[in-house]
Amino acid sequence: KDAYQTTDLVTSTVGLTRTPQEAELLGNIVTKKDTLILDPFVKDMVLEFPPIYYEYNKWDITKASEVILDDMVKTLNEHPSILVELGSHTDARGTQRYNDTLSQRRAESAVEYILSKGIDPSRITAKGYGERVPKTLEKDTLGFQAGTQLTHTLLEKIEKTDNEKAELGYQLNRRTEFKIVGFIEKPVTPGQSI
């Protein structure tokens, strides 16, 4: 369904039994009844893809990032009504102006990759956020606790005693996220004439 998420569900009938009435009507076949709940896409929803990470001071798309971007392309093809933003971020090293430019280049390189796979350019935008939005961790990650915001102040403090951990924090900030920013009322599928 347009504007709804695609989800795979694995289910099992192991251990399920029938009432005597069901057994009489249906024989030995065991059925399982599940309620299907459709989760709609909503504006400003960040889709759950692994982040695309960048090397320090770089905006190149790596082989690992290509795998993630290919999954994004698949999602865009499966849901032709969604409009998305690729929002890219930097760590806080360097000047704010430089980081704004660097993050925009990162976003544009990710968008260029997706466009090279045939996605309509009107459906996707590149937005560089520079260092303004440090990553807030949703779960324990690389020695950081869930809920930690990887601010420059925090990472500088950690860097004094654990340079490796600080570098991991800076790496987590150098990312691109995939966010739904709107919907096309009547999407056009590839090859369809208007």
XYZ file of C-alpha atoms in Angstrom:
194
model
C 0.000 0.000 0.000
C 1.342 3.415 -0.935
C 2.723 5.473 1.968
C 2.947 2.389 4.217
C 6.036 0.514 5.307
C 6.961 -2.851 3.869
C 7.654 -5.343 6.633
C 8.466 -9.043 6.551
C 7.037 -11.124 9.379
C 8.162 -14.604 10.325
C 5.517 -16.605 12.139
C 5.123 -20.179 13.308
C 2.360 -22.627 14.128
C 4.623 -24.738 16.348
C 2.881 -25.485 19.640
C -0.506 -24.149 18.545
C -3.582 -26.299 18.978
C -7.184 -26.200 17.832
C -10.349 -26.145 19.784
C -12.331 -29.396 19.362
C -14.801 -27.519 17.155
C -12.021 -26.213 14.857
C -10.456 -29.679 14.666
C -13.794 -31.200 13.633
C -14.342 -28.583 10.931
C -10.791 -28.293 9.592
C -9.179 -31.641 10.352
C -5.581 -31.721 11.545
C -4.459 -28.482 9.909
C -3.210 -25.996 12.484
C -3.760 -22.335 11.711
C -2.456 -19.227 13.367
C -4.403 -15.995 13.404
C -2.424 -12.760 13.493
C -3.656 -9.216 13.309
C -1.961 -7.292 10.535
C -1.177 -3.717 11.472
C -0.093 -1.384 8.696
C 2.469 1.191 9.810
C 2.123 4.360 7.733
C 5.079 6.475 6.750
C 4.846 9.897 8.336
C 6.522 13.192 7.472
C 9.891 13.734 9.174
C 10.193 10.010 9.884
C 13.805 8.817 9.861
C 13.865 5.441 8.143
C 15.744 2.678 9.893
C 18.731 2.098 7.662
C 22.230 1.610 8.995
C 23.971 4.982 8.800
C 26.324 5.799 5.983
C 29.650 6.745 7.532
C 32.488 8.810 6.119
C 36.198 9.030 6.702
C 37.455 12.195 8.361
C 37.357 15.127 5.909
C 35.932 12.945 3.075
C 32.618 12.638 1.238
C 33.335 9.545 -0.879
C 30.749 6.777 -1.000
C 32.357 3.555 0.231
C 31.486 0.003 -0.861
C 29.728 -0.531 2.493
C 27.691 2.642 1.896
C 26.703 1.444 -1.583
C 24.974 -1.578 -0.025
C 22.916 0.708 2.235
C 22.133 3.130 -0.591
C 21.009 0.215 -2.777
C 18.536 -0.708 -0.016
C 17.313 2.900 -0.024
C 16.829 2.721 -3.792
C 14.804 -0.463 -3.331
C 12.607 1.274 -0.737
C 12.099 4.266 -3.032
C 11.091 1.950 -5.877
C 8.696 0.008 -3.628
C 7.119 3.253 -2.357
C 6.922 5.695 -5.275
C 4.908 8.228 -3.267
C 7.545 9.145 -0.684
C 9.768 12.216 -0.914
C 13.026 11.967 0.990
C 15.901 14.007 2.292
C 19.394 12.672 2.710
C 20.721 14.649 5.655
C 24.465 14.506 6.205
C 26.482 15.478 9.262
C 30.074 16.062 10.317
C 31.914 15.843 13.578
C 32.716 19.218 15.190
C 36.375 19.387 14.273
C 37.085 22.160 11.770
C 35.231 25.433 11.384
C 31.457 25.573 11.255
C 31.560 27.039 7.750
C 33.883 24.286 6.504
C 31.708 21.589 8.127
C 28.595 23.028 6.469
C 30.282 22.687 3.060
C 31.627 19.215 3.843
C 28.251 17.892 5.027
C 26.542 19.278 1.914
C 29.095 17.476 -0.276
C 28.400 14.258 1.635
C 24.660 14.603 1.124
C 25.115 15.405 -2.570
C 27.394 12.411 -3.151
C 24.805 10.077 -1.582
C 22.010 11.655 -3.641
C 24.081 11.371 -6.835
C 24.526 7.657 -6.173
C 20.769 7.153 -5.730
C 19.973 9.214 -8.834
C 22.416 7.053 -10.828
C 20.086 4.124 -10.065
C 17.168 5.798 -11.849
C 15.303 7.535 -9.017
C 13.443 10.692 -10.086
C 15.461 13.734 -8.886
C 12.269 15.512 -7.777
C 11.809 12.882 -5.047
C 15.107 13.342 -3.225
C 17.025 16.257 -1.736
C 20.480 16.679 -0.239
C 20.824 18.626 3.020
C 24.048 19.284 4.886
C 23.659 19.954 8.611
C 27.335 20.446 9.373
C 28.156 19.802 13.023
C 24.833 21.177 14.374
C 23.094 17.847 15.085
C 25.358 15.510 17.055
C 24.227 11.893 17.122
C 22.085 10.825 20.075
C 22.439 7.090 20.629
C 19.267 5.026 20.809
C 21.057 1.994 22.278
C 24.377 1.178 23.896
C 26.976 1.542 21.140
C 30.775 1.153 21.094
C 31.151 1.822 24.809
C 28.650 4.712 24.887
C 25.358 4.365 26.771
C 21.929 4.727 25.179
C 20.735 8.334 25.314
C 24.239 9.791 25.048
C 24.492 12.810 22.766
C 27.920 12.812 21.130
C 28.663 16.508 21.546
C 32.054 17.993 20.808
C 32.459 18.904 24.490
C 31.869 15.291 25.547
C 34.199 13.861 22.911
C 36.973 16.334 23.752
C 36.702 15.300 27.408
C 36.867 11.581 26.488
C 39.774 12.246 24.112
C 41.978 13.258 27.071
C 41.838 9.729 28.523
C 40.640 7.446 25.711
C 41.531 8.659 22.221
C 40.197 5.495 20.540
C 36.744 5.853 22.125
C 36.638 9.554 21.216
C 37.461 8.683 17.581
C 34.566 6.202 17.550
C 32.273 8.977 18.792
C 33.492 11.359 16.096
C 32.905 8.594 13.517
C 29.310 8.129 14.677
C 28.688 11.834 14.039
C 29.975 11.612 10.424
C 26.800 10.126 8.992
C 23.937 10.423 6.519
C 20.334 9.786 7.524
C 17.353 9.047 5.297
C 14.212 11.011 6.237
C 10.734 11.190 4.700
C 9.824 14.845 4.095
C 6.567 14.473 2.168
C 4.468 12.494 -0.259
C 3.479 12.686 -3.918
C -0.297 12.638 -4.224
C -0.378 10.458 -7.356
C 2.998 8.790 -7.841
C 4.179 7.960 -11.324
C 5.766 4.536 -11.632
C 8.856 4.151 -13.819
C 7.854 3.762 -17.479
C 4.321 5.078 -16.924
C 3.149 7.831 -19.283
C 1.468 10.895 -17.832
